[in-house]
Amino acid sequence: MKAAVLHEKFQPLKVEELTLDGPGPKEALVKLAASGVCHSDLHYIKGDREHPMPVVLGHEGAGIVEEVGPGVTYAKPGDHVVLSFVPSCGQCDYCIKGRQNLCQARYGMQGTLLDGTTRLRKNQQEINHFNGLSTFGEYAVVPEDSLVLVREDAPLEKVALIGCGVPTGVGAVIHTAKVQPGSKVVVIGAGGVGLNVLQGAALAGAETIIAVDIHGSKLEHSLQFGATHLVNGAAEDVVEAVREVTNGEMADYAFEVIGSTMAINQALATTKRGGVTVVVGVTPTGAELTIDPDFLHQDRVLMGCTYGSCYPRADMPMLVDLYMSRKLKLDELISRTFKLEEINTAFDLLDQGEVARSIIRYG
Ligand code: CND
Ligand code: ZN
């Protein structure tokens, strides 16, 4: 099969012919329909984060089950699935206590599948998996626990976005922060994930929704996702702009959706006493955050968020239903559609802030 391989950081991906071994016990072979291009993948290309190389990146995909390995009971060939980048085992302490996004199993995979081996090869060289998925290939072998069944009338090339950006953004609002109706929300970074924080805030009934970005085009796009006020962080003082919009009251909730310590501080400073700041963005390895602890003395809360604190098998089918009933926007998130061969262009445009989300479409 064809897949895009990252051999070294700072290098473009190479689209190559790879061998993909069939699924082992409790694994499935999935024919990908589409994969979103997320900034988390870009972090590895740009060297912000480290991963064993070479690797096939990609963690936001959907497709059709082609074959299942021994012992698989959850799905069968022909089933439509969204892939979860956290394989929730259902048995670890996190899973049984309802925190499936933190499942222990994921942390055993450092470039491999759950059994510690790889299915991807180029000639004799082993190629690493990414989050047990590697959706930048025509096919993927994934853990059974990463499969999420979805209804067959939903277009797979759209619901691929429900593999990461949508549950991360919407989940950060409804699960992590638990935004209350009528509240005031600030979202710093209106990219593929940030737009989903914005639409999550609108779904949750937030009254004032302030989008912050440094690109005018991103801000304009935010209006479609429920933003009520726009702040250009390149031209305005973000904290003062939020003060003005909220008549001095400040925000109940702020979300950082870039991966910048400067923006985390900005987010914290936009919240009122008792306000909640959620860090969704992934910062470079080794980054250090300095905050004024005085903020916390006033009952402010600073929290992190993986995968929107979601339970993939409950939330993803629900998000698909919301899309199918036109209560959730997916079409409007997709700025560009590319072939796998064009994947480096998709990453360049993401890096330049030119797109909300691009998707790679297979077949
Ligand atoms: P994308 O690049 O689409 O969005 C980032 C946005 O931030 C862009 O619109 C930029 O213009 C904007 N921006 C950049 N700098 C500033 C600034 N100083 N002030 C205001 N806006 C700015 O990225 P994405 O939406 O795909 O991902 C965003 C982050 O979320 C990124 O760090 C990614 O790794 C992370 C993430 C986290 C999780 C999770 O589970 N927590 C899941 N997926 C992605
Ligand atoms: Zn992602």
PDB file of N, CA and C and ligand atoms in Angstrom, residues 37-40 43 59 85 164 168 188-194 212-215 218 233 257-260 262-263 266 279-283 305-308 350 353 355-357, ligand 1:
ATOM      1  N   VAL A  37      -5.776  16.325   8.607  1.00  0.00           N
ATOM      2  CA  VAL A  37      -4.382  16.748   8.811  1.00  0.00           C
ATOM      3  C   VAL A  37      -4.373  17.714   9.998  1.00  0.00           C
ATOM      4  N   CYS A  38      -3.909  17.206  11.142  1.00  0.00           N
ATOM      5  CA  CYS A  38      -4.020  17.923  12.414  1.00  0.00           C
ATOM      6  C   CYS A  38      -2.662  18.515  12.797  1.00  0.00           C
ATOM      7  N   HIS A  39      -2.693  19.589  13.574  1.00  0.00           N
ATOM      8  CA  HIS A  39      -1.431  20.207  13.987  1.00  0.00           C
ATOM      9  C   HIS A  39      -0.601  19.278  14.873  1.00  0.00           C
ATOM     10  N   SER A  40      -1.236  18.311  15.533  1.00  0.00           N
ATOM     11  CA  SER A  40      -0.458  17.355  16.341  1.00  0.00           C
ATOM     12  C   SER A  40       0.510  16.575  15.460  1.00  0.00           C
ATOM     13  N   HIS A  43       3.451  18.878  14.632  1.00  0.00           N
ATOM     14  CA  HIS A  43       4.425  19.051  15.723  1.00  0.00           C
ATOM     15  C   HIS A  43       5.615  18.092  15.573  1.00  0.00           C
ATOM     16  N   HIS A  59      -3.751  10.599  12.713  1.00  0.00           N
ATOM     17  CA  HIS A  59      -4.503  10.053  13.861  1.00  0.00           C
ATOM     18  C   HIS A  59      -5.971  10.477  13.806  1.00  0.00           C
ATOM     19  N   PHE A  85      -7.696   7.557  18.602  1.00  0.00           N
ATOM     20  CA  PHE A  85      -6.242   7.504  18.855  1.00  0.00           C
ATOM     21  C   PHE A  85      -5.921   7.078  20.287  1.00  0.00           C
ATOM     22  N   CYS A 164     -10.482  13.142  15.694  1.00  0.00           N
ATOM     23  CA  CYS A 164      -9.682  13.952  16.640  1.00  0.00           C
ATOM     24  C   CYS A 164     -10.253  15.344  16.873  1.00  0.00           C
ATOM     25  N   THR A 168     -12.174  16.436  20.398  1.00  0.00           N
ATOM     26  CA  THR A 168     -11.231  17.187  21.236  1.00  0.00           C
ATOM     27  C   THR A 168     -11.805  18.567  21.552  1.00  0.00           C
ATOM     28  N   ILE A 188      -8.705  30.846  22.349  1.00  0.00           N
ATOM     29  CA  ILE A 188      -7.502  31.411  21.725  1.00  0.00           C
ATOM     30  C   ILE A 188      -6.911  30.381  20.761  1.00  0.00           C
ATOM     31  N   GLY A 189      -6.978  30.690  19.469  1.00  0.00           N
ATOM     32  CA  GLY A 189      -6.553  29.758  18.419  1.00  0.00           C
ATOM     33  C   GLY A 189      -7.778  29.174  17.741  1.00  0.00           C
ATOM     34  N   ALA A 190      -8.114  29.716  16.560  1.00  0.00           N
ATOM     35  CA  ALA A 190      -9.339  29.290  15.864  1.00  0.00           C
ATOM     36  C   ALA A 190      -8.993  28.440  14.643  1.00  0.00           C
ATOM     37  N   GLY A 191      -8.165  27.408  14.871  1.00  0.00           N
ATOM     38  CA  GLY A 191      -7.834  26.461  13.804  1.00  0.00           C
ATOM     39  C   GLY A 191      -8.789  25.278  13.825  1.00  0.00           C
ATOM     40  N   GLY A 192      -8.325  24.143  13.279  1.00  0.00           N
ATOM     41  CA  GLY A 192      -9.191  22.973  13.157  1.00  0.00           C
ATOM     42  C   GLY A 192      -9.801  22.527  14.473  1.00  0.00           C
ATOM     43  N   VAL A 193      -9.024  22.581  15.551  1.00  0.00           N
ATOM     44  CA  VAL A 193      -9.557  22.173  16.855  1.00  0.00           C
ATOM     45  C   VAL A 193     -10.311  23.343  17.499  1.00  0.00           C
ATOM     46  N   GLY A 194      -9.737  24.546  17.418  1.00  0.00           N
ATOM     47  CA  GLY A 194     -10.365  25.724  18.034  1.00  0.00           C
ATOM     48  C   GLY A 194     -11.769  25.993  17.514  1.00  0.00           C
ATOM     49  N   VAL A 212     -10.237  34.286  19.340  1.00  0.00           N
ATOM     50  CA  VAL A 212      -8.976  35.022  19.228  1.00  0.00           C
ATOM     51  C   VAL A 212      -8.074  34.273  18.247  1.00  0.00           C
ATOM     52  N   ASP A 213      -7.551  34.980  17.260  1.00  0.00           N
ATOM     53  CA  ASP A 213      -6.568  34.389  16.352  1.00  0.00           C
ATOM     54  C   ASP A 213      -5.703  35.527  15.823  1.00  0.00           C
ATOM     55  N   ILE A 214      -4.649  35.166  15.091  1.00  0.00           N
ATOM     56  CA  ILE A 214      -3.778  36.202  14.525  1.00  0.00           C
ATOM     57  C   ILE A 214      -4.010  36.355  13.023  1.00  0.00           C
ATOM     58  N   HIS A 215      -4.887  35.508  12.462  1.00  0.00           N
ATOM     59  CA  HIS A 215      -5.214  35.600  11.037  1.00  0.00           C
ATOM     60  C   HIS A 215      -6.656  36.064  10.885  1.00  0.00           C
ATOM     61  N   LYS A 218      -9.135  33.449   9.718  1.00  0.00           N
ATOM     62  CA  LYS A 218      -9.574  32.485  10.732  1.00  0.00           C
ATOM     63  C   LYS A 218     -10.702  33.089  11.568  1.00  0.00           C
ATOM     64  N   GLY A 233      -5.338  38.853  17.830  1.00  0.00           N
ATOM     65  CA  GLY A 233      -4.239  38.876  18.802  1.00  0.00           C
ATOM     66  C   GLY A 233      -2.971  39.518  18.260  1.00  0.00           C
ATOM     67  N   VAL A 257      -5.865  26.866  22.446  1.00  0.00           N
ATOM     68  CA  VAL A 257      -5.929  25.824  21.416  1.00  0.00           C
ATOM     69  C   VAL A 257      -4.848  26.052  20.361  1.00  0.00           C
ATOM     70  N   ILE A 258      -3.625  26.350  20.862  1.00  0.00           N
ATOM     71  CA  ILE A 258      -2.497  26.583  19.961  1.00  0.00           C
ATOM     72  C   ILE A 258      -1.325  25.662  20.346  1.00  0.00           C
ATOM     73  N   GLY A 259      -0.987  25.656  21.653  1.00  0.00           N
ATOM     74  CA  GLY A 259       0.213  24.967  22.102  1.00  0.00           C
ATOM     75  C   GLY A 259       1.301  25.985  22.391  1.00  0.00           C
ATOM     76  N   SER A 260       0.913  27.107  23.031  1.00  0.00           N
ATOM     77  CA  SER A 260       1.837  28.207  23.302  1.00  0.00           C
ATOM     78  C   SER A 260       1.714  28.614  24.764  1.00  0.00           C
ATOM     79  N   MET A 262       2.727  31.324  26.040  1.00  0.00           N
ATOM     80  CA  MET A 262       2.280  32.717  26.077  1.00  0.00           C
ATOM     81  C   MET A 262       0.747  32.772  26.033  1.00  0.00           C
ATOM     82  N   ALA A 263       0.166  31.947  25.170  1.00  0.00           N
ATOM     83  CA  ALA A 263      -1.294  31.962  25.046  1.00  0.00           C
ATOM     84  C   ALA A 263      -1.980  31.339  26.265  1.00  0.00           C
ATOM     85  N   GLN A 266      -2.179  34.124  28.557  1.00  0.00           N
ATOM     86  CA  GLN A 266      -3.229  35.040  28.077  1.00  0.00           C
ATOM     87  C   GLN A 266      -4.607  34.506  28.476  1.00  0.00           C
ATOM     88  N   VAL A 279      -6.224  23.957  28.853  1.00  0.00           N
ATOM     89  CA  VAL A 279      -5.139  23.892  27.875  1.00  0.00           C
ATOM     90  C   VAL A 279      -5.407  22.701  26.953  1.00  0.00           C
ATOM     91  N   VAL A 280      -5.780  23.016  25.713  1.00  0.00           N
ATOM     92  CA  VAL A 280      -6.038  21.973  24.713  1.00  0.00           C
ATOM     93  C   VAL A 280      -4.799  21.799  23.832  1.00  0.00           C
ATOM     94  N   GLY A 281      -4.116  22.895  23.539  1.00  0.00           N
ATOM     95  CA  GLY A 281      -2.954  22.865  22.649  1.00  0.00           C
ATOM     96  C   GLY A 281      -1.831  22.019  23.237  1.00  0.00           C
ATOM     97  N   VAL A 282      -1.019  21.454  22.351  1.00  0.00           N
ATOM     98  CA  VAL A 282       0.124  20.639  22.756  1.00  0.00           C
ATOM     99  C   VAL A 282       1.374  21.508  22.619  1.00  0.00           C
ATOM    100  N   THR A 283       2.048  21.739  23.750  1.00  0.00           N
ATOM    101  CA  THR A 283       3.242  22.601  23.739  1.00  0.00           C
ATOM    102  C   THR A 283       4.480  21.774  23.365  1.00  0.00           C
ATOM    103  N   CYS A 305      -6.224  18.751  29.042  1.00  0.00           N
ATOM    104  CA  CYS A 305      -7.315  18.078  28.353  1.00  0.00           C
ATOM    105  C   CYS A 305      -6.763  17.186  27.242  1.00  0.00           C
ATOM    106  N   THR A 306      -6.989  15.894  27.355  1.00  0.00           N
ATOM    107  CA  THR A 306      -6.636  14.968  26.287  1.00  0.00           C
ATOM    108  C   THR A 306      -7.920  14.494  25.624  1.00  0.00           C
ATOM    109  N   TYR A 307      -7.972  14.629  24.314  1.00  0.00           N
ATOM    110  CA  TYR A 307      -9.092  14.078  23.533  1.00  0.00           C
ATOM    111  C   TYR A 307     -10.443  14.571  24.063  1.00  0.00           C
ATOM    112  N   GLY A 308     -10.475  15.831  24.528  1.00  0.00           N
ATOM    113  CA  GLY A 308     -11.745  16.374  25.012  1.00  0.00           C
ATOM    114  C   GLY A 308     -12.368  15.554  26.133  1.00  0.00           C
ATOM    115  N   LEU A 350      -1.245  24.301   6.468  1.00  0.00           N
ATOM    116  CA  LEU A 350      -1.587  24.300   7.901  1.00  0.00           C
ATOM    117  C   LEU A 350      -0.576  25.164   8.661  1.00  0.00           C
ATOM    118  N   GLY A 353      -1.116  28.808   8.359  1.00  0.00           N
ATOM    119  CA  GLY A 353      -2.402  29.321   8.834  1.00  0.00           C
ATOM    120  C   GLY A 353      -3.389  29.589   7.714  1.00  0.00           C
ATOM    121  N   VAL A 355      -5.432  27.229   6.262  1.00  0.00           N
ATOM    122  CA  VAL A 355      -6.592  26.315   6.214  1.00  0.00           C
ATOM    123  C   VAL A 355      -7.132  26.074   7.612  1.00  0.00           C
ATOM    124  N   ALA A 356      -8.427  25.732   7.683  1.00  0.00           N
ATOM    125  CA  ALA A 356      -8.993  25.280   8.954  1.00  0.00           C
ATOM    126  C   ALA A 356      -8.588  23.812   9.099  1.00  0.00           C
ATOM    127  N   ARG A 357      -9.151  22.946   8.285  1.00  0.00           N
ATOM    128  CA  ARG A 357      -8.730  21.549   8.243  1.00  0.00           C
ATOM    129  C   ARG A 357      -8.598  21.140   6.785  1.00  0.00           C
TER     130      ARG A 357
HETATM  131  P1  CND B   1      -4.207  24.838  13.726  1.00  0.00           P
HETATM  132  O1  CND B   1      -2.863  25.167  13.218  1.00  0.00           O
HETATM  133  O2  CND B   1      -5.293  24.478  12.773  1.00  0.00           O
HETATM  134  O3  CND B   1      -4.765  26.010  14.666  1.00  0.00           O
HETATM  135  C1  CND B   1      -3.961  26.836  15.466  1.00  0.00           C
HETATM  136  C2  CND B   1      -4.534  28.241  15.340  1.00  0.00           C
HETATM  137  O4  CND B   1      -3.863  29.091  16.246  1.00  0.00           O
HETATM  138  C3  CND B   1      -4.347  28.846  13.940  1.00  0.00           C
HETATM  139  O5  CND B   1      -5.580  29.321  13.458  1.00  0.00           O
HETATM  140  C4  CND B   1      -3.353  29.968  14.173  1.00  0.00           C
HETATM  141  O6  CND B   1      -3.571  31.058  13.301  1.00  0.00           O
HETATM  142  C5  CND B   1      -3.644  30.338  15.612  1.00  0.00           C
HETATM  143  N1  CND B   1      -2.554  31.005  16.311  1.00  0.00           N
HETATM  144  C6  CND B   1      -1.223  30.761  16.229  1.00  0.00           C
HETATM  145  N2  CND B   1      -0.547  31.577  17.064  1.00  0.00           N
HETATM  146  C7  CND B   1      -1.470  32.351  17.679  1.00  0.00           C
HETATM  147  C8  CND B   1      -1.404  33.379  18.661  1.00  0.00           C
HETATM  148  N3  CND B   1      -0.234  33.781  19.180  1.00  0.00           N
HETATM  149  N4  CND B   1      -2.551  33.959  19.090  1.00  0.00           N
HETATM  150  C9  CND B   1      -3.758  33.558  18.583  1.00  0.00           C
HETATM  151  N5  CND B   1      -3.878  32.577  17.657  1.00  0.00           N
HETATM  152  C10 CND B   1      -2.749  31.986  17.210  1.00  0.00           C
HETATM  153  O7  CND B   1      -3.981  23.627  14.761  1.00  0.00           O
HETATM  154  P2  CND B   1      -5.071  22.573  15.306  1.00  0.00           P
HETATM  155  O8  CND B   1      -6.342  23.299  15.551  1.00  0.00           O
HETATM  156  O9  CND B   1      -5.022  21.355  14.471  1.00  0.00           O
HETATM  157  O10 CND B   1      -4.392  22.197  16.701  1.00  0.00           O
HETATM  158  C11 CND B   1      -4.286  23.168  17.737  1.00  0.00           C
HETATM  159  C12 CND B   1      -3.510  22.601  18.903  1.00  0.00           C
HETATM  160  O11 CND B   1      -4.291  21.570  19.506  1.00  0.00           O
HETATM  161  C13 CND B   1      -2.180  21.955  18.497  1.00  0.00           C
HETATM  162  O12 CND B   1      -1.195  22.248  19.473  1.00  0.00           O
HETATM  163  C14 CND B   1      -2.519  20.479  18.489  1.00  0.00           C
HETATM  164  O13 CND B   1      -1.382  19.667  18.673  1.00  0.00           O
HETATM  165  C15 CND B   1      -3.457  20.424  19.673  1.00  0.00           C
HETATM  166  C16 CND B   1      -4.293  19.173  19.775  1.00  0.00           C
HETATM  167  C17 CND B   1      -4.556  18.699  21.051  1.00  0.00           C
HETATM  168  C18 CND B   1      -5.316  17.556  21.196  1.00  0.00           C
HETATM  169  C19 CND B   1      -5.627  17.070  22.582  1.00  0.00           C
HETATM  170  O14 CND B   1      -6.046  15.924  22.747  1.00  0.00           O
HETATM  171  N6  CND B   1      -5.465  17.904  23.613  1.00  0.00           N
HETATM  172  C20 CND B   1      -5.800  16.889  20.074  1.00  0.00           C
HETATM  173  N7  CND B   1      -5.523  17.363  18.840  1.00  0.00           N
HETATM  174  C21 CND B   1      -4.801  18.509  18.675  1.00  0.00           C
END
